[in-house]
Structures are given as structure tokens and as C-alpha cells.
Amino acid sequence: MKKTKIIALTLLVALFTGFSAQAKSGFSFGPKLGVNINKLSISMDGLNSDNRCGFTGGLTAEFIAPVFGVGADISIMYAYMISEVGGQTIKGNFFEIPLHIKYKLSLPAIESIISPYIFTGPSVAFKINSGNNFGETKATQWGWDLGLGVELIKHLQIGAGYTFGINNIMPFVPMETGAISDDIKVKNNYWTVTAAWMF
């Protein structure tokens, strides 16, 4: 947990160090809010996960090269995620850090009104705590994001993305018979829809 706090503090400093340079073209930051819809991917026939809706909120910053439209963004988010497996609940509170490569399409005639963009990149979520009835999940969960969005009036960004779970998030899975299996792989896949106001 101490290591997680150090990583979080380092990323916060990195994110907000650039705020003094916000007047420079291409850099912006702001608050971000949204919802996530989780569905666990389980490598066992007959054991399925149902979609459940959580929420997320935090801060984001981006830099886009004005001429090329290519850049990157990083966000520091709180995320509440919840899924259901076999009538049992899997939920947790996370500190999530997505880092994306981003391409924003600037259309000269209408870029001050609307600019579509796409993004992709890794995401890591550190578990703060959980309240599971089904089984305990790992403290660190890795994913890969892929998504698109639109920026309106140079400030409002509305985006939607899908996170493909990379690592097995459960070291073991409890069975109905009372036995425990460590051969089953469980990955956390989820949709995220967000709105951010950029300054």
C-alpha cells in the first residue's frame, strides 16, 4: 500500500507540474467524470459474469501537438467497479491511471466547434479496498484501452472506451462444491464513458 501511495504521489506531481505551462498551445487539463460497465472474462464454461454499472471520477491532462494532432493524455481517477458471477458480487474501489496515445482530428472550418479523436494505451488500477462475496481480487489490475470521442467548443470532451483486461485478477476461484480452483483465469473487461471539461 505504501508503494501505491508513492506511485500515486509521483504521478500527481507529474500531472500538475505542467499546469504552469497551460497557456502554451496544445496543453490542457481538467476534471473528468463517468460510468464504467464491467463484465469479467472467465475461462470456464458455465461460469459467467453479468454486466454491472459503476462510476469513475478524477483529473486528466493532455498535450496535443498543434500541427500534427498527435499527443498523449494521462488521468488520475477513482473508480468503483462491480460485477456479478453466479449470483455473487465482486466489487472494489480503485485508484486508476490510464496513459494514452491520442490523435485529434482538426477540421479547419469547424475545429472550434467539434474535433473527433481516438486513443489507445495501457491502464493500471490499484485496489484500495473491496467487499467481495465471491472471491478476492488482486491488488493491481492491468488493462489496455481503446476508444474514441469528440471535443466540443474546445473544452468539453466526451469519450467512450473499452478496456481489455491483461492480467489474471483472481489467484483462485471458489467453487460451488466448496473447493478452490487456481486454474481458472479471470480478466476484468469494461466499458467506460466519460465527460471532461478541459482548461
Short mmCIF file of C-alpha atoms in Angstrom, two decimals:
data_model
loop_
_atom_site.label_atom_id
_atom_site.label_comp_id
_atom_site.label_asym_id
_atom_site.label_seq_id
_atom_site.Cartn_x
_atom_site.Cartn_y
_atom_site.Cartn_z
CA MET A 1 0.00 0.00 0.00
CA LYS A 2 2.92 2.32 0.78
CA LYS A 3 4.36 1.70 -2.68
CA THR A 4 0.97 2.52 -4.23
CA LYS A 5 0.86 5.85 -2.39
CA ILE A 6 4.37 6.73 -3.59
CA ILE A 7 3.41 5.94 -7.20
CA ALA A 8 0.21 7.97 -6.86
CA LEU A 9 2.06 10.97 -5.41
CA THR A 10 4.70 10.85 -8.16
CA LEU A 11 2.04 10.79 -10.87
CA LEU A 12 0.12 13.63 -9.22
CA VAL A 13 3.26 15.77 -9.23
CA ALA A 14 3.94 14.87 -12.87
CA LEU A 15 0.35 15.67 -13.84
CA PHE A 16 0.18 19.06 -12.17
CA THR A 17 3.73 20.28 -12.75
CA GLY A 18 2.64 21.23 -16.26
CA PHE A 19 -0.23 23.41 -15.05
CA SER A 20 2.03 26.47 -15.03
CA ALA A 21 2.55 25.86 -18.74
CA GLN A 22 -1.15 25.60 -19.52
CA ALA A 23 -1.10 28.79 -21.58
CA LYS A 24 1.13 27.06 -24.11
CA SER A 25 -0.65 25.77 -27.16
CA GLY A 26 -1.59 22.12 -27.04
CA PHE A 27 -1.68 21.58 -23.27
CA SER A 28 -4.94 21.32 -21.33
CA PHE A 29 -6.27 19.74 -18.14
CA GLY A 30 -9.48 19.40 -16.20
CA PRO A 31 -11.91 17.25 -14.20
CA LYS A 32 -13.35 14.04 -15.65
CA LEU A 33 -16.45 12.06 -14.59
CA GLY A 34 -18.08 8.96 -15.99
CA VAL A 35 -19.51 5.48 -15.64
CA ASN A 36 -17.98 2.06 -16.19
CA ILE A 37 -19.75 -1.17 -17.12
CA ASN A 38 -17.87 -4.28 -16.03
CA LYS A 39 -18.04 -7.83 -17.34
CA LEU A 40 -15.46 -10.35 -16.18
CA SER A 41 -13.96 -12.72 -18.73
CA ILE A 42 -13.78 -16.20 -17.15
CA SER A 43 -12.01 -19.17 -18.74
CA MET A 44 -14.55 -21.74 -17.57
CA ASP A 45 -17.70 -22.89 -19.34
CA GLY A 46 -20.83 -22.39 -17.26
CA LEU A 47 -19.32 -19.67 -15.08
CA ASN A 48 -20.48 -16.35 -16.49
CA SER A 49 -20.35 -12.74 -15.41
CA ASP A 50 -23.23 -10.25 -15.67
CA ASN A 51 -22.76 -6.60 -16.60
CA ARG A 52 -22.88 -4.16 -13.71
CA CYS A 53 -22.52 -0.37 -13.68
CA GLY A 54 -20.01 1.55 -11.55
CA PHE A 55 -18.60 5.06 -11.72
CA THR A 56 -15.34 6.96 -12.01
CA GLY A 57 -14.06 10.47 -11.41
CA GLY A 58 -10.80 12.37 -11.25
CA LEU A 59 -8.47 14.63 -13.20
CA THR A 60 -6.97 14.41 -16.67
CA ALA A 61 -4.30 16.26 -18.62
CA GLU A 62 -3.32 16.14 -22.28
CA PHE A 63 -0.80 17.54 -24.68
CA ILE A 64 -1.57 17.56 -28.40
CA ALA A 65 0.98 18.80 -30.95
CA PRO A 66 -0.99 21.57 -32.72
CA VAL A 67 0.32 20.88 -36.22
CA PHE A 68 0.13 17.08 -36.24
CA GLY A 69 -2.79 16.44 -33.89
CA VAL A 70 -0.86 13.65 -32.14
CA GLY A 71 -0.22 13.65 -28.41
CA ALA A 72 -0.89 11.90 -25.15
CA ASP A 73 -3.09 12.11 -22.11
CA ILE A 74 -2.85 10.83 -18.56
CA SER A 75 -5.64 10.62 -15.99
CA ILE A 76 -5.71 10.03 -12.26
CA MET A 77 -9.09 8.51 -11.42
CA TYR A 78 -11.04 6.98 -8.58
CA ALA A 79 -13.08 4.04 -9.91
CA TYR A 80 -15.76 1.94 -8.28
CA MET A 81 -16.15 -1.33 -10.19
CA ILE A 82 -18.74 -4.05 -9.65
CA SER A 83 -19.52 -7.37 -11.36
CA GLU A 84 -21.69 -10.37 -10.59
CA VAL A 85 -20.73 -14.03 -11.03
CA GLY A 86 -23.17 -16.84 -10.28
CA GLY A 87 -25.31 -14.59 -8.12
CA GLN A 88 -22.29 -13.44 -6.11
CA THR A 89 -20.92 -9.89 -6.12
CA ILE A 90 -17.37 -8.83 -6.94
CA LYS A 91 -16.72 -5.17 -6.26
CA GLY A 92 -13.88 -2.84 -5.35
CA ASN A 93 -12.62 0.70 -5.08
CA PHE A 94 -9.63 1.50 -7.27
CA PHE A 95 -7.09 4.20 -7.97
CA GLU A 96 -6.83 4.01 -11.77
CA ILE A 97 -4.18 5.57 -14.02
CA PRO A 98 -4.74 5.39 -17.82
CA LEU A 99 -1.98 6.65 -20.13
CA HIS A 100 -2.98 7.09 -23.77
CA ILE A 101 -1.55 7.98 -27.14
CA LYS A 102 -4.12 10.30 -28.71
CA TYR A 103 -4.89 11.58 -32.18
CA LYS A 104 -7.20 14.57 -32.54
CA LEU A 105 -8.55 15.40 -35.98
CA SER A 106 -8.63 19.14 -36.61
CA LEU A 107 -11.00 20.24 -39.32
CA PRO A 108 -10.12 23.89 -40.12
CA ALA A 109 -13.66 25.05 -40.80
CA ILE A 110 -15.23 23.59 -37.64
CA GLU A 111 -12.40 22.75 -35.22
CA SER A 112 -13.51 25.47 -32.80
CA ILE A 113 -16.87 23.68 -32.55
CA ILE A 114 -16.08 19.97 -32.90
CA SER A 115 -12.93 17.81 -33.09
CA PRO A 116 -13.16 13.99 -33.07
CA TYR A 117 -10.32 11.94 -31.53
CA ILE A 118 -9.17 8.37 -30.96
CA PHE A 119 -6.95 6.98 -28.22
CA THR A 120 -5.21 3.82 -27.06
CA GLY A 121 -2.81 2.84 -24.32
CA PRO A 122 -2.28 0.99 -21.04
CA SER A 123 -4.19 1.41 -17.83
CA VAL A 124 -3.31 0.24 -14.33
CA ALA A 125 -5.72 0.10 -11.39
CA PHE A 126 -4.60 -0.21 -7.77
CA LYS A 127 -7.22 -1.66 -5.44
CA ILE A 128 -7.98 0.49 -2.40
CA ASN A 129 -10.39 -1.97 -0.76
CA SER A 130 -13.13 -4.42 -1.68
CA GLY A 131 -16.24 -6.13 -0.38
CA ASN A 132 -16.49 -9.41 -2.24
CA ASN A 133 -18.79 -12.33 -1.59
CA PHE A 134 -17.32 -14.44 -4.37
CA GLY A 135 -13.55 -14.22 -4.15
CA GLU A 136 -10.68 -11.82 -3.55
CA THR A 137 -9.12 -9.99 -6.47
CA LYS A 138 -5.51 -8.92 -6.91
CA ALA A 139 -4.30 -5.54 -5.71
CA THR A 140 -3.05 -4.47 -9.17
CA GLN A 141 -5.03 -4.90 -12.38
CA TRP A 142 -3.63 -4.12 -15.84
CA GLY A 143 -5.61 -3.35 -18.96
CA TRP A 144 -5.32 -1.92 -22.47
CA ASP A 145 -7.68 0.87 -23.53
CA LEU A 146 -9.07 1.54 -26.98
CA GLY A 147 -11.61 4.26 -27.64
CA LEU A 148 -12.85 7.38 -29.38
CA GLY A 149 -14.54 10.62 -28.56
CA VAL A 150 -15.33 14.16 -29.57
CA GLU A 151 -14.24 17.55 -28.26
CA LEU A 152 -16.89 20.27 -28.35
CA ILE A 153 -16.25 24.04 -28.23
CA LYS A 154 -12.58 23.41 -27.39
CA HIS A 155 -13.45 22.40 -23.81
CA LEU A 156 -15.94 19.56 -23.42
CA GLN A 157 -14.56 16.09 -24.21
CA ILE A 158 -16.99 13.18 -24.35
CA GLY A 159 -15.33 9.81 -24.83
CA ALA A 160 -16.09 6.10 -24.79
CA GLY A 161 -13.54 3.34 -24.47
CA TYR A 162 -13.16 -0.38 -23.87
CA THR A 163 -10.54 -1.83 -21.55
CA PHE A 164 -9.21 -5.30 -22.34
CA GLY A 165 -8.04 -6.99 -19.14
CA ILE A 166 -4.43 -8.18 -19.36
CA ASN A 167 -3.61 -10.00 -16.13
CA ASN A 168 -5.48 -12.68 -14.20
CA ILE A 169 -7.15 -10.74 -11.39
CA MET A 170 -8.10 -13.70 -9.16
CA PRO A 171 -5.40 -16.02 -7.77
CA PHE A 172 -8.09 -18.62 -7.06
CA VAL A 173 -11.80 -19.09 -7.73
CA PRO A 174 -14.15 -20.65 -5.14
CA MET A 175 -16.40 -23.42 -6.48
CA GLU A 176 -19.98 -24.32 -5.51
CA THR A 177 -18.69 -27.59 -4.03
CA GLY A 178 -16.53 -25.64 -1.59
CA ALA A 179 -13.35 -26.48 -3.47
CA ILE A 180 -10.93 -23.87 -4.79
CA SER A 181 -9.53 -23.76 -8.31
CA ASP A 182 -6.39 -21.88 -9.33
CA ASP A 183 -6.59 -22.98 -12.98
CA ILE A 184 -9.38 -20.59 -13.95
CA LYS A 185 -8.33 -17.25 -15.48
CA VAL A 186 -10.40 -14.17 -14.70
CA LYS A 187 -9.82 -10.88 -16.53
CA ASN A 188 -11.53 -7.55 -15.91
CA ASN A 189 -13.01 -6.11 -19.13
CA TYR A 190 -15.11 -2.95 -19.05
CA TRP A 191 -16.62 -0.08 -20.98
CA THR A 192 -16.06 3.46 -19.76
CA VAL A 193 -18.00 6.56 -20.85
CA THR A 194 -16.66 9.88 -19.59
CA ALA A 195 -17.08 13.64 -19.87
CA ALA A 196 -14.21 16.04 -19.16
CA TRP A 197 -14.03 19.82 -19.08
CA MET A 198 -10.62 20.98 -20.29
CA PHE A 199 -8.97 24.28 -19.40
#
